[in-house]
Amino acid sequence: MTRFDDRFVRSLPADESAENTIRQVRGAAYSKVAPTKVPNPQVLAWVPEVAAMLGLPASPTNEWAQVLGGNATLEGMVPYAACYGGHQFGNWAGQLGDGRAITLGELVAPDEARWELQLKGPGQTPYSRRADGRAVLRSSLRELVCSEAMFHLGVPTTRALALVGTGEDVVRDLLYDGNARPEPGAITTRVAKSFLRFGTYELPASRNDVALLKRLVDFTITTHFPSLGAPSPETYLRFFEEVTRRTAVLMMEWQRVGFVHGVMNTDNMSILGLTIDYGPYGWLEGFDPSWTPNTTDLPGRRYAFGNQPSVAQWNLLCLANALFPLIGDEKALEAVLDQYSELAAAEQLSMMRRKLGLLAAEEHDREDRELMRDCFRTLVSTETDYTLFFRRLATVSTDASDAQLVAPLAEAFYAPAEVSGDVLEGLAAWLRRLLARAARDGRAPEARAAAMNATNPLYVPRNYLAQTVISATAQGELSMVREWLEVLKRPYDEQPGKGVWAAKRPEWARHQPGSSMLSCSS
Ligand code: AMP
Ligand code: MG
């Protein structure tokens, strides 16, 4: 039998009121709240590897469909919505909380590992503010597929177990243009060691509730960072250092695979350094550091691809402010924040070396930094698909004319006719420098190519593919999402016959909502 034992619920103060009404919740880490029942829960996608990890059946039973649709709970589950705050687009937003998420419980897996099971879209909670607590199929499928893709890409992330259609429509205004329409509703089951966020600590700090802040931080350290030692001001500082380190690593992982989160508010920053809260995210197609998939973010482009590392640092500053009452040493916190820049720069160099197929060596640091910088410059000389460019880079070889040298990259260019004259020359010149530098590593070309292909994925969950799969799934054709999830399990392997899942964005998708732009309206 599946065992549940929620340490979060066991260790931290609950909201005294059990009423499911929208309000400010003080002095508590969470509110107990049951999911709202739905008419007809149907499992639309099930992730067998996650099920196996949890000790659940390889295919969904009716009982699990009911539980994950929010219609039933199992013995030992104490469903709750977590209380947290956050900075949204640079401004303090006060209390936010799980407005459309409910944790069912902490599952103790057969190997004794513990996993939080959380429903996204199960109905209203005390934190729903003005919204319905529901999610639509489109955004739920996007979350399930992308979080699993990220896992297989090797990027720290929350995971997903199931996508359940609710049998109920949800009304959404996709473009915020007053044209609201009903869409099928769905619930994703998310799975993680914890969904604690920067905003979890910011809220009690903003309310001067140092007692609750301390309980939350102590719980986090003893439960999720036990190697840091018993809670003390020194441990709290080490905790902040560790979160900073993980965040820097995560930002560089996002850069490596071309992921843009889209809403890096502090309530969407995981304290464990995971990718969390998949909303209007996107994958870089044409390389453009200023690209953001989120229409809400278009005015300032705060969360654009190239800004993610510096926004993460700003978010860490918010976390530092929240932890300050427990640490009391401004200088020490500032020193950690300063280290972030160095850490991120070092991570970036090492990540880009792997993408470019170069071995690390201090004597090449300067040259490699220049190669990296010029790589980004070259990538904007003509619209170039980020994923395909790096993937095909492993097949570029020496002893050829400019055109021959660049030919293996052809698939990556959105406007092939532009790749002539100065653009072609620039590309070829940069490739020659790269190959000359790589030769000095003395590595066999096959070994270099294999290493590059293990870093540069071929299959990423491109936005326009998601649109196609969403339409099929909404019409009850479930084989497509299954096939996509299968392909995304091996993103670094060339999979014969699966080319459609690797193709660059077709022209029809360039300006289509959902394919090139997304709103928070999910
Ligand atoms: P997000 O930017 O999606 O992470 O959401 C920010 C805040 O809005 C969180 O507190 C969410 O729980 C809440 N929220 C977003 N969508 C809904 C919804 N449909 N119903 C209730 N709360 C929501
Ligand atoms: Mg969120």
Coordinates of C-alpha atoms and ligand atoms in Angstrom, one line a residue:
M1 CA 0.0 0.0 0.0
T2 CA 1.2 3.5 -0.8
R3 CA 2.3 5.3 2.4
F4 CA 2.0 9.0 3.0
D5 CA 3.8 10.9 5.7
D6 CA 4.0 14.6 5.2
R7 CA 6.9 16.2 7.1
F8 CA 5.9 19.7 6.0
V9 CA 2.4 19.3 7.6
R10 CA 3.8 17.5 10.6
S11 CA 6.5 20.1 11.4
L12 CA 5.0 23.4 10.5
P13 CA 2.1 25.5 11.7
A14 CA -1.2 25.2 9.9
D15 CA -3.7 27.9 9.2
E16 CA -6.1 27.9 12.1
S17 CA -9.1 28.4 9.9
A18 CA -10.2 25.4 8.0
E19 CA -12.6 27.5 5.8
N20 CA -11.9 27.6 2.1
T21 CA -12.3 31.3 1.7
I22 CA -10.0 33.8 0.0
R23 CA -8.1 35.7 2.7
Q24 CA -4.7 36.7 4.2
V25 CA -3.3 33.8 6.2
R26 CA -0.9 34.8 8.9
G27 CA 1.4 32.8 11.2
A28 CA 1.0 29.6 9.1
A29 CA 2.9 27.8 6.4
Y30 CA -0.1 26.3 4.8
S31 CA -3.9 25.9 4.8
K32 CA -5.6 22.5 4.8
V33 CA -7.9 22.4 1.8
A34 CA -9.4 19.6 -0.3
P35 CA -9.6 19.6 -4.1
T36 CA -12.9 20.5 -5.6
K37 CA -14.6 17.5 -7.3
V38 CA -14.7 17.3 -11.1
P39 CA -17.4 15.6 -13.2
N40 CA -15.3 13.1 -15.2
P41 CA -11.6 12.6 -14.5
Q42 CA -9.9 10.8 -17.4
V43 CA -6.1 10.1 -17.5
L44 CA -4.8 11.6 -20.7
A45 CA -1.2 11.0 -20.1
W46 CA 0.7 8.9 -17.5
V47 CA 4.4 8.8 -17.0
P48 CA 5.4 5.2 -16.2
E49 CA 9.0 6.0 -15.1
V50 CA 7.7 8.4 -12.5
A51 CA 5.0 6.0 -11.5
A52 CA 7.7 3.3 -11.0
M53 CA 9.8 5.7 -9.0
L54 CA 6.8 6.2 -6.7
G55 CA 5.8 2.6 -6.5
L56 CA 2.6 3.2 -8.4
P57 CA 1.1 1.0 -11.2
A58 CA 2.6 1.1 -14.7
S59 CA -0.7 2.2 -16.1
P60 CA -3.3 4.3 -14.4
T61 CA -6.1 2.6 -12.4
N62 CA -9.6 4.2 -12.0
E63 CA -8.7 4.8 -8.4
W64 CA -5.7 6.9 -9.3
A65 CA -7.8 8.8 -11.9
Q66 CA -10.2 9.7 -9.1
V67 CA -7.4 10.7 -6.8
L68 CA -5.4 12.7 -9.3
G69 CA -8.6 14.4 -10.6
G70 CA -9.2 15.6 -7.1
N71 CA -12.3 13.4 -6.4
A72 CA -10.8 11.2 -3.7
T73 CA -8.0 11.0 -1.2
L74 CA -6.0 8.1 0.0
E75 CA -5.4 7.2 3.6
G76 CA -2.6 9.3 5.1
M77 CA -3.1 12.2 2.6
V78 CA -3.6 15.6 4.2
P79 CA -4.2 18.0 1.3
Y80 CA -3.0 21.5 1.7
A81 CA -2.2 24.8 -0.2
A82 CA 1.1 26.4 0.8
C83 CA 1.3 30.0 1.9
Y84 CA 4.0 32.2 0.2
G85 CA 4.6 35.6 -1.2
G86 CA 6.7 37.0 -4.0
H87 CA 8.2 39.7 -6.1
Q88 CA 6.3 39.8 -9.4
F89 CA 8.1 41.7 -12.3
G90 CA 10.3 43.5 -9.8
N91 CA 7.6 44.6 -7.3
W92 CA 6.6 43.1 -4.0
A93 CA 3.2 41.5 -4.4
G94 CA 2.5 40.4 -0.9
Q95 CA 0.8 37.1 -0.2
L96 CA 0.4 34.8 -3.2
G97 CA 0.3 31.2 -2.2
D98 CA -0.9 28.1 -3.9
G99 CA -3.9 29.6 -5.7
R100 CA -4.3 26.7 -8.1
A101 CA -2.2 24.0 -6.6
I102 CA -2.9 21.5 -3.8
T103 CA -0.3 19.1 -2.3
L104 CA -2.0 15.8 -1.7
G105 CA 0.8 14.5 0.5
E106 CA 4.4 13.3 0.8
L107 CA 4.7 9.8 -0.6
V108 CA 7.2 7.4 0.9
A109 CA 8.4 5.4 -2.1
P110 CA 9.5 1.8 -2.0
D111 CA 13.1 2.9 -1.8
E112 CA 12.1 5.2 1.2
A113 CA 12.7 8.3 -1.0
R114 CA 10.1 10.9 -0.3
W115 CA 8.2 12.8 -3.0
E116 CA 5.6 15.5 -2.7
L117 CA 2.5 14.8 -4.9
Q118 CA 0.9 18.1 -6.0
L119 CA -2.2 18.7 -8.2
K120 CA -2.1 21.8 -10.4
G121 CA -5.6 23.0 -11.2
P122 CA -7.7 21.3 -8.5
G123 CA -9.9 24.3 -7.7
Q124 CA -9.9 27.2 -5.3
T125 CA -7.9 27.6 -2.2
P126 CA -7.6 30.4 0.3
Y127 CA -4.9 31.8 -2.0
S128 CA -6.9 31.9 -5.3
R129 CA -7.4 35.7 -5.1
R130 CA -9.7 36.5 -8.0
A131 CA -9.2 33.3 -10.0
D132 CA -10.8 29.9 -10.3
G133 CA -8.0 27.6 -9.2
R134 CA -8.3 25.7 -12.4
A135 CA -5.9 25.0 -15.3
V136 CA -6.6 24.3 -19.0
L137 CA -5.5 21.3 -20.9
R138 CA -3.2 23.4 -23.0
S139 CA -1.1 24.7 -20.1
S140 CA -1.3 21.4 -18.2
L141 CA 0.0 19.4 -21.1
R142 CA 2.8 21.9 -21.7
E143 CA 3.9 21.6 -18.0
L144 CA 3.8 17.8 -18.0
V145 CA 5.8 17.4 -21.3
C146 CA 8.3 20.1 -20.6
S147 CA 9.1 19.1 -17.0
E148 CA 9.7 15.5 -18.2
A149 CA 11.8 16.7 -21.2
M150 CA 13.9 18.8 -18.8
F151 CA 14.5 15.8 -16.6
H152 CA 15.8 13.8 -19.5
L153 CA 17.9 16.7 -20.7
G154 CA 19.6 16.5 -17.3
V155 CA 18.3 19.8 -16.0
P156 CA 17.1 20.0 -12.4
T157 CA 13.3 20.1 -12.4
T158 CA 10.1 19.1 -10.8
R159 CA 8.6 16.1 -12.5
A160 CA 5.1 15.1 -13.6
L161 CA 3.2 11.9 -13.1
A162 CA -0.1 12.4 -14.9
L163 CA -2.3 14.6 -16.9
V164 CA -6.0 14.2 -16.0
G165 CA -8.8 15.8 -18.1
T166 CA -11.5 17.0 -15.7
G167 CA -14.5 16.7 -18.0
E168 CA -15.2 20.3 -17.3
D169 CA -14.6 23.5 -19.3
V170 CA -12.6 26.4 -18.0
V171 CA -13.1 29.9 -19.4
R172 CA -9.9 31.7 -20.5
D173 CA -8.9 34.8 -22.3
L174 CA -5.8 33.6 -24.2
L175 CA -4.7 37.0 -25.5
Y176 CA -6.2 39.2 -22.8
D177 CA -8.2 40.9 -25.6
G178 CA -11.7 40.4 -24.1
N179 CA -12.4 37.3 -26.1
A180 CA -12.8 34.8 -23.3
R181 CA -13.8 31.3 -24.4
P182 CA -14.3 27.9 -22.8
E183 CA -11.5 25.4 -23.0
P184 CA -11.1 21.8 -21.7
G185 CA -9.9 21.8 -18.1
A186 CA -7.1 19.5 -16.8
I187 CA -5.0 18.8 -13.8
T188 CA -1.3 17.9 -13.8
T189 CA 0.2 15.9 -11.0
R190 CA 3.6 17.4 -10.2
V191 CA 6.2 15.5 -8.3
A192 CA 9.2 17.0 -6.4
K193 CA 11.2 16.6 -3.2
S194 CA 9.7 20.0 -2.3
F195 CA 7.9 22.9 -3.9
L196 CA 9.4 25.5 -1.5
R197 CA 10.1 28.8 -3.1
F198 CA 12.1 32.0 -2.4
G199 CA 8.7 33.6 -1.8
T200 CA 8.0 31.1 1.0
Y201 CA 10.6 32.9 3.2
E202 CA 9.9 36.4 1.9
L203 CA 6.3 36.4 3.1
P204 CA 7.0 35.9 6.9
A205 CA 10.0 38.2 6.6
S206 CA 7.8 40.9 5.1
R207 CA 5.4 40.5 8.0
N208 CA 8.2 40.6 10.6
D209 CA 7.2 37.1 11.6
V210 CA 10.7 36.0 12.5
A211 CA 9.5 33.0 14.5
L212 CA 7.7 31.5 11.4
L213 CA 10.6 32.4 9.2
K214 CA 13.0 30.6 11.5
R215 CA 10.7 27.5 11.6
L216 CA 10.5 27.4 7.8
V217 CA 14.3 27.8 7.3
D218 CA 15.1 25.3 10.0
F219 CA 12.7 22.8 8.5
T220 CA 14.1 23.4 5.0
I221 CA 17.7 22.8 6.2
T222 CA 17.0 19.8 8.4
T223 CA 14.8 18.2 5.7
H224 CA 16.4 19.1 2.4
F225 CA 20.0 20.3 3.3
P226 CA 21.0 18.1 6.2
S227 CA 24.6 18.1 5.2
L228 CA 24.8 21.8 6.0
G229 CA 24.6 21.0 9.7
A230 CA 22.4 21.9 12.6
P231 CA 20.6 25.3 12.2
S232 CA 22.6 28.3 13.4
P233 CA 23.5 31.7 11.9
E234 CA 26.6 30.1 10.2
T235 CA 24.4 27.3 8.8
Y236 CA 21.9 29.8 7.5
L237 CA 24.7 31.6 5.6
R238 CA 25.9 28.3 4.2
F239 CA 22.3 27.5 3.2
F240 CA 22.1 30.8 1.3
E241 CA 25.5 30.0 -0.4
E242 CA 24.2 26.6 -1.5
V243 CA 21.0 28.0 -2.9
T244 CA 23.0 30.6 -4.7
R245 CA 25.3 28.0 -6.2
R246 CA 22.4 25.8 -7.3
T247 CA 20.6 28.8 -8.8
A248 CA 23.7 29.7 -10.8
V249 CA 24.0 26.2 -12.1
L250 CA 20.4 26.1 -13.0
M251 CA 20.7 29.4 -15.0
M252 CA 23.5 27.9 -17.0
E253 CA 21.6 24.7 -17.6
W254 CA 18.8 26.8 -19.0
Q255 CA 21.2 28.5 -21.3
R256 CA 22.7 25.3 -22.4
V257 CA 19.4 23.9 -23.6
G258 CA 17.8 27.2 -24.7
F259 CA 15.0 27.3 -22.2
V260 CA 13.3 30.6 -21.3
H261 CA 11.2 30.3 -18.1
G262 CA 9.1 33.4 -18.9
V263 CA 8.0 34.3 -15.3
M264 CA 11.0 34.3 -13.0
N265 CA 9.1 36.0 -10.2
T266 CA 10.5 35.0 -6.8
D267 CA 7.4 32.8 -6.1
N268 CA 8.5 30.7 -9.1
M269 CA 12.1 30.2 -7.9
S270 CA 12.7 26.9 -6.2
I271 CA 14.7 26.8 -3.0
L272 CA 16.1 23.4 -4.2
G273 CA 17.4 24.9 -7.5
L274 CA 14.8 23.2 -9.6
T275 CA 13.0 24.4 -12.6
I276 CA 9.5 25.0 -11.2
D277 CA 6.1 26.4 -12.3
Y278 CA 6.0 25.9 -16.1
G279 CA 3.7 28.6 -17.5
P280 CA 4.4 30.8 -20.5
Y281 CA 7.9 29.3 -21.0
G282 CA 9.5 28.9 -24.4
W283 CA 12.4 27.4 -26.2
L284 CA 14.8 29.5 -28.2
E285 CA 14.3 28.9 -31.9
G286 CA 16.2 31.7 -33.7
F287 CA 18.9 32.7 -31.2
D288 CA 18.0 36.1 -29.8
P289 CA 19.0 37.0 -26.2
S290 CA 16.2 39.5 -26.0
W291 CA 13.5 36.9 -26.8
T292 CA 10.8 36.3 -24.2
P293 CA 7.9 33.9 -24.8
N294 CA 5.6 35.7 -22.4
T295 CA 3.4 38.4 -23.9
T296 CA 2.9 39.9 -20.4
D297 CA 6.7 40.5 -20.3
L298 CA 7.0 42.1 -23.7
P299 CA 7.1 45.7 -22.5
G300 CA 10.3 45.3 -20.4
R301 CA 11.6 41.9 -21.5
R302 CA 12.6 41.4 -18.0
Y303 CA 12.6 37.6 -18.3
A304 CA 14.2 37.4 -21.8
F305 CA 16.6 34.6 -22.4
G306 CA 19.8 36.6 -22.0
N307 CA 18.5 38.3 -18.8
Q308 CA 17.8 35.1 -16.8
P309 CA 21.1 34.9 -15.0
S310 CA 21.0 38.5 -13.8
V311 CA 17.3 38.3 -12.8
A312 CA 18.2 35.2 -10.8
Q313 CA 20.8 37.3 -9.0
W314 CA 18.2 39.9 -8.3
N315 CA 15.9 37.2 -7.0
L316 CA 18.7 35.9 -4.7
L317 CA 19.0 39.4 -3.4
C318 CA 15.3 39.3 -2.4
L319 CA 16.0 35.9 -0.7
A320 CA 19.0 37.4 1.1
N321 CA 16.8 40.3 2.4
A322 CA 14.3 37.7 3.7
L323 CA 17.0 35.6 5.5
F324 CA 18.8 38.7 6.9
P325 CA 16.9 38.6 10.3
L326 CA 18.3 35.1 10.9
I327 CA 21.8 35.9 9.8
G328 CA 22.3 39.6 10.8
D329 CA 25.4 40.0 8.7
E330 CA 24.8 42.2 5.7
K331 CA 28.5 42.0 4.5
A332 CA 28.5 38.2 4.5
L333 CA 25.3 38.1 2.5
E334 CA 26.6 40.6 0.0
A335 CA 29.8 38.7 -0.4
V336 CA 27.8 35.6 -1.4
L337 CA 25.7 37.7 -3.9
D338 CA 29.0 39.0 -5.4
Q339 CA 30.3 35.5 -5.7
Y340 CA 27.2 34.7 -7.8
S341 CA 28.6 36.7 -10.8
E342 CA 31.9 34.9 -10.7
L343 CA 30.2 31.5 -10.2
A344 CA 27.8 32.1 -13.1
A345 CA 30.7 33.3 -15.4
A346 CA 32.7 30.2 -14.5
E347 CA 29.7 27.9 -15.1
Q348 CA 29.0 29.6 -18.4
L349 CA 32.5 29.1 -19.6
S350 CA 32.5 25.5 -18.7
M351 CA 29.1 25.0 -20.2
M352 CA 29.9 26.7 -23.5
R353 CA 33.2 24.8 -23.7
R354 CA 31.2 21.6 -23.6
K355 CA 28.8 22.9 -26.2
L356 CA 31.7 23.9 -28.5
G357 CA 33.6 20.7 -27.9
L358 CA 36.6 22.2 -26.1
L359 CA 38.4 20.8 -23.2
A360 CA 38.9 23.0 -20.2
A361 CA 42.4 24.4 -19.7
E362 CA 43.4 27.5 -17.9
E363 CA 45.8 28.6 -20.6
H364 CA 42.9 28.8 -23.0
D365 CA 40.6 30.7 -20.7
R366 CA 40.9 34.0 -22.5
E367 CA 40.8 32.6 -26.0
D368 CA 37.8 30.4 -25.1
R369 CA 35.9 33.4 -23.7
E370 CA 36.5 35.3 -26.9
L371 CA 35.3 32.3 -29.0
M372 CA 32.2 32.1 -26.8
R373 CA 31.5 35.9 -27.2
D374 CA 32.0 35.7 -30.9
C375 CA 29.8 32.7 -31.2
F376 CA 26.9 34.7 -29.8
R377 CA 27.7 37.5 -32.2
T378 CA 27.9 35.1 -35.2
L379 CA 24.6 33.5 -34.1
V380 CA 22.8 36.8 -34.6
S381 CA 24.3 37.6 -38.0
T382 CA 21.5 35.6 -39.6
E383 CA 18.5 34.0 -37.9
T384 CA 19.9 30.7 -36.6
D385 CA 18.1 27.9 -34.8
Y386 CA 19.9 27.6 -31.4
T387 CA 19.3 23.8 -31.0
L388 CA 20.1 22.7 -34.5
F389 CA 23.2 25.0 -34.8
F390 CA 24.9 23.4 -31.8
R391 CA 23.7 19.9 -32.7
R392 CA 25.1 20.1 -36.2
L393 CA 28.3 21.8 -35.0
A394 CA 29.7 18.4 -34.2
T395 CA 29.7 17.5 -37.9
V396 CA 31.7 20.6 -39.1
S397 CA 35.2 19.6 -40.3
T398 CA 38.3 21.2 -41.6
D399 CA 39.9 21.6 -45.0
A400 CA 37.1 23.0 -46.9
S401 CA 35.9 26.2 -48.6
D402 CA 33.7 28.6 -46.6
A403 CA 30.6 27.2 -48.2
Q404 CA 31.6 23.6 -47.5
L405 CA 32.6 24.4 -44.0
V406 CA 29.2 26.0 -43.2
A407 CA 27.2 23.5 -45.2
P408 CA 26.5 21.0 -42.3
L409 CA 24.8 23.9 -40.4
A410 CA 22.4 24.6 -43.3
E411 CA 19.4 23.1 -41.5
A412 CA 19.8 25.7 -38.7
F413 CA 19.3 28.8 -40.8
Y414 CA 15.9 30.3 -41.1
A415 CA 16.8 32.4 -44.1
P416 CA 19.4 30.4 -46.0
A417 CA 19.7 33.0 -48.8
E418 CA 21.2 35.4 -46.2
V419 CA 24.1 33.0 -45.6
S420 CA 26.4 34.4 -48.2
G421 CA 28.9 37.3 -48.5
D422 CA 29.9 38.8 -45.2
V423 CA 27.6 36.5 -43.2
L424 CA 29.1 33.4 -44.7
E425 CA 32.6 34.7 -44.4
G426 CA 32.0 35.6 -40.7
L427 CA 30.6 32.2 -39.9
A428 CA 33.4 30.4 -41.7
A429 CA 36.1 32.5 -40.0
W430 CA 34.6 31.7 -36.6
L431 CA 34.4 28.0 -37.4
R432 CA 38.0 27.9 -38.5
R433 CA 39.1 29.5 -35.2
L434 CA 37.0 27.0 -33.3
L435 CA 38.4 24.0 -35.2
A436 CA 42.0 25.3 -34.7
R437 CA 41.4 25.6 -31.0
A438 CA 39.7 22.2 -30.7
A439 CA 42.7 20.6 -32.6
R440 CA 45.0 21.8 -29.8
D441 CA 43.1 19.6 -27.3
G442 CA 44.5 16.6 -29.2
R443 CA 41.1 14.7 -28.9
A444 CA 40.0 12.3 -31.6
P445 CA 37.2 13.9 -33.7
E446 CA 34.8 11.1 -33.0
A447 CA 35.3 11.5 -29.2
R448 CA 34.8 15.2 -29.5
A449 CA 31.6 14.8 -31.5
A450 CA 30.2 12.2 -29.1
A451 CA 30.9 14.6 -26.2
M452 CA 29.3 17.5 -28.0
N453 CA 26.2 15.4 -28.8
A454 CA 25.8 14.5 -25.2
T455 CA 25.6 18.2 -24.3
N456 CA 23.7 19.6 -27.3
P457 CA 20.3 18.1 -27.5
L458 CA 18.5 17.4 -30.8
Y459 CA 15.0 17.0 -29.4
V460 CA 13.6 19.8 -27.2
P461 CA 9.8 20.5 -26.7
R462 CA 9.5 23.3 -29.2
N463 CA 6.5 25.5 -28.8
Y464 CA 4.9 24.9 -32.2
L465 CA 5.1 21.1 -31.6
A466 CA 3.3 21.6 -28.3
Q467 CA 0.5 23.4 -30.2
T468 CA 0.1 20.4 -32.6
V469 CA 0.1 17.9 -29.7
I470 CA -2.4 20.0 -27.7
S471 CA -4.8 20.1 -30.6
A472 CA -4.6 16.3 -31.1
T473 CA -5.0 15.6 -27.3
A474 CA -8.0 17.9 -27.0
Q475 CA -9.6 15.9 -29.8
G476 CA -9.0 12.7 -27.9
E477 CA -6.1 11.5 -29.9
L478 CA -3.7 10.4 -27.2
S479 CA -1.1 8.6 -29.2
M480 CA 0.7 11.8 -30.2
V481 CA 1.5 13.0 -26.7
R482 CA 2.7 9.5 -25.9
E483 CA 5.0 9.4 -28.9
W484 CA 6.4 12.9 -28.1
L485 CA 7.1 11.9 -24.5
E486 CA 8.9 8.8 -25.8
V487 CA 11.1 10.8 -28.1
L488 CA 11.9 13.3 -25.4
K489 CA 13.2 10.6 -23.2
R490 CA 16.4 10.4 -25.4
P491 CA 17.0 14.0 -26.4
Y492 CA 20.7 13.4 -27.2
D493 CA 20.2 10.3 -29.4
E494 CA 19.5 10.6 -33.1
Q495 CA 16.2 8.7 -33.5
P496 CA 15.5 7.4 -37.0
G497 CA 12.1 8.3 -38.3
K498 CA 11.5 10.9 -35.6
G499 CA 12.8 13.9 -37.5
V500 CA 9.5 15.8 -37.2
W501 CA 10.1 16.2 -33.5
A502 CA 13.5 17.9 -34.2
A503 CA 12.5 20.2 -37.1
K504 CA 12.9 23.9 -36.7
R505 CA 9.9 26.1 -36.5
P506 CA 7.9 26.3 -39.8
E507 CA 7.0 29.7 -41.1
W508 CA 3.3 29.3 -40.2
A509 CA 4.2 29.2 -36.5
R510 CA 6.3 32.3 -36.5
H511 CA 3.6 34.7 -35.1
Q512 CA 1.0 32.3 -34.0
P513 CA -0.2 32.6 -30.4
G514 CA 0.9 29.5 -28.4
S515 CA 3.7 28.8 -30.9
S516 CA 5.7 32.0 -30.6
M517 CA 4.0 33.9 -27.8
L518 CA 2.2 32.8 -24.7
S519 CA 0.3 34.7 -22.0
C520 CA 0.1 34.0 -18.3
S521 CA -3.6 33.2 -18.9
S522 CA -3.3 29.5 -18.3
Ligands
AMP1 P1 2.1 32.1 -11.5 O1 2.7 33.4 -12.0 O2 1.4 31.2 -12.5 O3 3.1 31.3 -10.7 O4 1.0 32.5 -10.5 C1 1.1 33.6 -9.5 C2 0.0 33.5 -8.5 O5 -1.3 33.5 -9.0 C3 0.1 32.2 -7.6 O6 -0.2 32.5 -6.3 C4 -0.9 31.3 -8.3 O7 -1.4 30.3 -7.4 C5 -2.0 32.3 -8.7 N1 -2.8 31.8 -9.8 C6 -2.5 31.7 -11.1 N2 -3.5 31.2 -11.8 C7 -4.5 31.0 -11.0 C8 -5.8 30.4 -11.1 N3 -6.3 30.0 -12.3 N4 -6.6 30.3 -10.0 C9 -6.1 30.7 -8.8 N5 -4.9 31.2 -8.6 C10 -4.1 31.4 -9.7
MG2 MG 3.8 30.2 -9.5

